[in-house]
Short mmCIF file of C-alpha atoms in Angstrom, two decimals:
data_model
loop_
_atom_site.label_atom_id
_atom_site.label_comp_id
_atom_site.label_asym_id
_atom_site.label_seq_id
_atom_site.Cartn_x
_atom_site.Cartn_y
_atom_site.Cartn_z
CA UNK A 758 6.45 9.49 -62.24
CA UNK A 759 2.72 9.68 -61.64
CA UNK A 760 2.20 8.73 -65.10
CA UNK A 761 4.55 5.76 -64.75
CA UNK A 762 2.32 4.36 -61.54
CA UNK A 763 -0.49 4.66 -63.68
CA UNK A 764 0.83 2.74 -66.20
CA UNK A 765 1.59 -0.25 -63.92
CA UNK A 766 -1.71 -0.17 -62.50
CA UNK A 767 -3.71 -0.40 -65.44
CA UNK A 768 -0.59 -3.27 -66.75
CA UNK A 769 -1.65 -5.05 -63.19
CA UNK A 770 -5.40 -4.53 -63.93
CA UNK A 771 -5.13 -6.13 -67.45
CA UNK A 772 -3.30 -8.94 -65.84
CA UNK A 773 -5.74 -9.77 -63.08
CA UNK A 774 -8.91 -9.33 -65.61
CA UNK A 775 -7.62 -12.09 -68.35
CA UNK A 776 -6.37 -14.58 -64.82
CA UNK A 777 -9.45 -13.38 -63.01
CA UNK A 778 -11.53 -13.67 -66.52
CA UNK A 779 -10.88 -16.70 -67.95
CA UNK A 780 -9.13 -20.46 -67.45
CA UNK A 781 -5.61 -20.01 -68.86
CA UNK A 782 -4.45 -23.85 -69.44
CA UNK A 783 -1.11 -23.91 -68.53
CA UNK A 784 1.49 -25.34 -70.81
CA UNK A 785 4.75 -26.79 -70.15
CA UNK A 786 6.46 -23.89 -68.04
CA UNK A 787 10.04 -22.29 -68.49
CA UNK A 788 10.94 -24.77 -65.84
CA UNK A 789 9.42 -27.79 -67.49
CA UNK A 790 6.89 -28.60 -64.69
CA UNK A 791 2.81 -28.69 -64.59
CA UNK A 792 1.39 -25.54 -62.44
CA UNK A 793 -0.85 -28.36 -60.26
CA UNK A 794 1.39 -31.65 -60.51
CA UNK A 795 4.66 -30.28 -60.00
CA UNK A 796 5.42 -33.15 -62.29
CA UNK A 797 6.98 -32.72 -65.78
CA UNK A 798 5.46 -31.44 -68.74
CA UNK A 799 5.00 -32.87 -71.56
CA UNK A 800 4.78 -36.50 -70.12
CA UNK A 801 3.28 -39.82 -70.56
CA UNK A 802 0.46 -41.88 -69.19
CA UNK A 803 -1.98 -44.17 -69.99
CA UNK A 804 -6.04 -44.49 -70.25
CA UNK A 805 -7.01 -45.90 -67.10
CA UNK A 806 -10.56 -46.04 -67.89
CA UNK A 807 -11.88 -47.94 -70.55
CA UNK A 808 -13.59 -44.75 -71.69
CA UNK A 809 -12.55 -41.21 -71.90
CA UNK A 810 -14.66 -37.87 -73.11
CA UNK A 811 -11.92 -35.61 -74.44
CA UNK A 812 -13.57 -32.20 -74.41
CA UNK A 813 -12.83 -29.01 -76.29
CA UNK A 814 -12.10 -27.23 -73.03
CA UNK A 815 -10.99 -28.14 -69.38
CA UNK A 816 -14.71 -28.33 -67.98
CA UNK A 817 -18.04 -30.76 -68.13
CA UNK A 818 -19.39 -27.86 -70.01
CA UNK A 819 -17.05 -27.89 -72.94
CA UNK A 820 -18.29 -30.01 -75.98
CA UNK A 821 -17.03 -33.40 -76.21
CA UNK A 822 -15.07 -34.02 -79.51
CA UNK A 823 -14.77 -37.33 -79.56
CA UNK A 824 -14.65 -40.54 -77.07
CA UNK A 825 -10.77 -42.77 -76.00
CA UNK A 826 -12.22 -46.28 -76.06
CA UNK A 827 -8.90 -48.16 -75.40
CA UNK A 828 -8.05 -48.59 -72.02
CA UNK A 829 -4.08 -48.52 -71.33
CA UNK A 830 -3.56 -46.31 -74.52
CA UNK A 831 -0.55 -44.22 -74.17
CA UNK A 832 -1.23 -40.67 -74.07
CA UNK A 833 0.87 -37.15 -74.01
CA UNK A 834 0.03 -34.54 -71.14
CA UNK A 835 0.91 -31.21 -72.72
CA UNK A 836 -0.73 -29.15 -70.34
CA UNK A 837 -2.70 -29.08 -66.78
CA UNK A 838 -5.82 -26.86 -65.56
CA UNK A 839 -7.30 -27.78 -62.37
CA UNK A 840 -8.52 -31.39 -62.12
CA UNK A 841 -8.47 -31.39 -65.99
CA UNK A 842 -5.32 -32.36 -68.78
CA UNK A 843 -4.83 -31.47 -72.14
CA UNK A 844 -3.23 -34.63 -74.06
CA UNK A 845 -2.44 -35.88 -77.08
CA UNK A 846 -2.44 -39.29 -78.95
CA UNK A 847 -0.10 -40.90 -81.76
CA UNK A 848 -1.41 -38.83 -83.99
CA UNK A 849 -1.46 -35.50 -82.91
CA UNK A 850 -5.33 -35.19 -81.99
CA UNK A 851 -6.21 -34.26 -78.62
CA UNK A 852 -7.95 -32.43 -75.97
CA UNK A 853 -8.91 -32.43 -72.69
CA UNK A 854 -9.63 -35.47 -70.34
CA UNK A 855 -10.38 -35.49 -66.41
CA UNK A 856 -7.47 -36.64 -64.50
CA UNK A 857 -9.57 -39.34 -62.83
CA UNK A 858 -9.32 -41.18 -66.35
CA UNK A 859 -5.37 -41.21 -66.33
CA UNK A 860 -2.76 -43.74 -65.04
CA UNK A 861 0.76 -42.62 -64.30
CA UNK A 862 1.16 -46.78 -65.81
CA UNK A 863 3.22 -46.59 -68.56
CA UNK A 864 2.55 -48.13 -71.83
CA UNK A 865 3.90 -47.79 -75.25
CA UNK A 866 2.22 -48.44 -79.11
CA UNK A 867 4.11 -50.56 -81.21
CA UNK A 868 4.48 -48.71 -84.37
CA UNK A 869 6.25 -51.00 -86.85
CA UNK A 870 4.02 -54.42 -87.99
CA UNK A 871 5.51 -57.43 -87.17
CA UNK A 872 7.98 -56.02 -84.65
CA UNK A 873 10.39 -58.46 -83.48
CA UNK A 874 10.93 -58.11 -79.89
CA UNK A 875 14.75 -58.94 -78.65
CA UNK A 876 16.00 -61.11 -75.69
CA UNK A 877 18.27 -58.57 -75.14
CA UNK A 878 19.14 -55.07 -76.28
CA UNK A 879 21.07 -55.62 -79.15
CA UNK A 880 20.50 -55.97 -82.51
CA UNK A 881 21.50 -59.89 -83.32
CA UNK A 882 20.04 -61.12 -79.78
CA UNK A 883 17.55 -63.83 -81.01
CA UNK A 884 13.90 -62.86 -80.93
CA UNK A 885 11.18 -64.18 -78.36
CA UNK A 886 8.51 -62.61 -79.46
CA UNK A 887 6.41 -61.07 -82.71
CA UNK A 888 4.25 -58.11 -82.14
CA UNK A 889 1.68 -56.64 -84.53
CA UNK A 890 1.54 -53.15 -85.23
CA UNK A 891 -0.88 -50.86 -83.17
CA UNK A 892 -0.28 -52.91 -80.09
CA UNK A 893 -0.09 -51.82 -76.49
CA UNK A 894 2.46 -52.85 -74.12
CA UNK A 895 3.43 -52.42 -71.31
CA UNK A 896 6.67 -50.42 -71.06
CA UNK A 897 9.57 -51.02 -68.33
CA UNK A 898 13.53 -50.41 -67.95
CA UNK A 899 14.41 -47.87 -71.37
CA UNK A 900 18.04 -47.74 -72.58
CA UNK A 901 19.23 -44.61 -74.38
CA UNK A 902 18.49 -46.75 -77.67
CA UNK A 903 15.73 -49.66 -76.68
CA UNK A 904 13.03 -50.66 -74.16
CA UNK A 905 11.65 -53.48 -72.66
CA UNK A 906 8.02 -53.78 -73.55
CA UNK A 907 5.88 -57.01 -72.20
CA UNK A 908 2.46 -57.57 -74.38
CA UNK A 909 -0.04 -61.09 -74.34
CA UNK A 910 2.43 -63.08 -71.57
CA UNK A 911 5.50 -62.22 -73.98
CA UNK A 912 8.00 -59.71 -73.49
CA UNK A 913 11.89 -58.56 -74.33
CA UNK A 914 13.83 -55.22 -75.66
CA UNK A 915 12.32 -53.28 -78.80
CA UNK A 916 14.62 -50.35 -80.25
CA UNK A 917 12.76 -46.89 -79.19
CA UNK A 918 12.40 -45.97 -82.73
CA UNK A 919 9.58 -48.53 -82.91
CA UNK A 920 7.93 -47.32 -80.10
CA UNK A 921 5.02 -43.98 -79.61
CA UNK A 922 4.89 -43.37 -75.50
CA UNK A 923 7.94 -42.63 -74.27
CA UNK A 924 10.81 -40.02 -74.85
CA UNK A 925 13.65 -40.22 -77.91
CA UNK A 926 15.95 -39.20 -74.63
CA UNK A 927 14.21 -40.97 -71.65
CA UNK A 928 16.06 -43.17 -69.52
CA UNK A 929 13.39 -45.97 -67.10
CA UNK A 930 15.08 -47.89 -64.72
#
């Protein structure tokens, strides 16, 4: 019995040296949600800022790895520590931005070149618009199959499949 207190002390001592220790960047929970948000993880945003250091580490001491220069670019939030998030781009790279740098705005990344964008969401509704591929647009109401995206004063319904910055499953009203 005295053996099995022990035990749980020194498990409860471990515990509160690596918490106490270290930053521990928390990634999407059992329950889905960001330890300091509240607010689901993994989810999208955007690059408010023109400019973003994304740093090896959630701190201004951490090296910088490389610099976001494309304001409105759709990122992935896969984790939160403090005022700092871990996300990712189109391509998988990533690391760790200040939150002050981030929009909850929503915008997607056309993936397909010369995407035709639809007056409506189906797939012989006449077209309205052409975008290129690599372009940001704004992203509004999402069907379980398309979304309307609105990019240089044009804007209509694109199939999701086209689309990096927003969920295979997500539903925008």
């Amino acid at each position: 019995m005295q053996a099995d207190i022990m035990l749980r002390s020194l498990k409860a001592l471990a515990l509160a040296l690596v918490v106490g220790g270290a930053p521990i960047a928390a990634d999407a929970a059992s329950d889905g949600r960001g330890p300091v948000t509240n607010l689901p993880l993994p989810r999208f945003v955007s690059m408010k800022a023109a400019e973003g250091n994304v740093r090896r580490g959630p701190s201004l001491s951490h090296r910088i790895d490389w610099v976001y220069v494309r304001r409105d670019m759709p990122l992935e939030i896969t984790a939160e520590y403090g005022h700092w998030r871990r996300v990712r781009d189109r391509d998988g790279a990533g690391g760790w931005l200040h939150y002050a740098l981030l929009s909850g705005s929503r915008t997607v990344i056309v993936e397909k070149d010369r995407l035709v964008v639809l007056a409506r969401p189906v797939p012989d509704a006449p077209g309205v618009a052409e975008f290129g591929l690599g372009v940001i647009a704004a992203l509004g109401k999402c069907l379980p199959d398309w979304c309307e995206i609105e990019a240089g004063g044009h804007s209509g319904w694109a199939p999701k499949s086209a689309l990096w910055g927003v969920g295979r499953d997500e539903l925008r009203d």
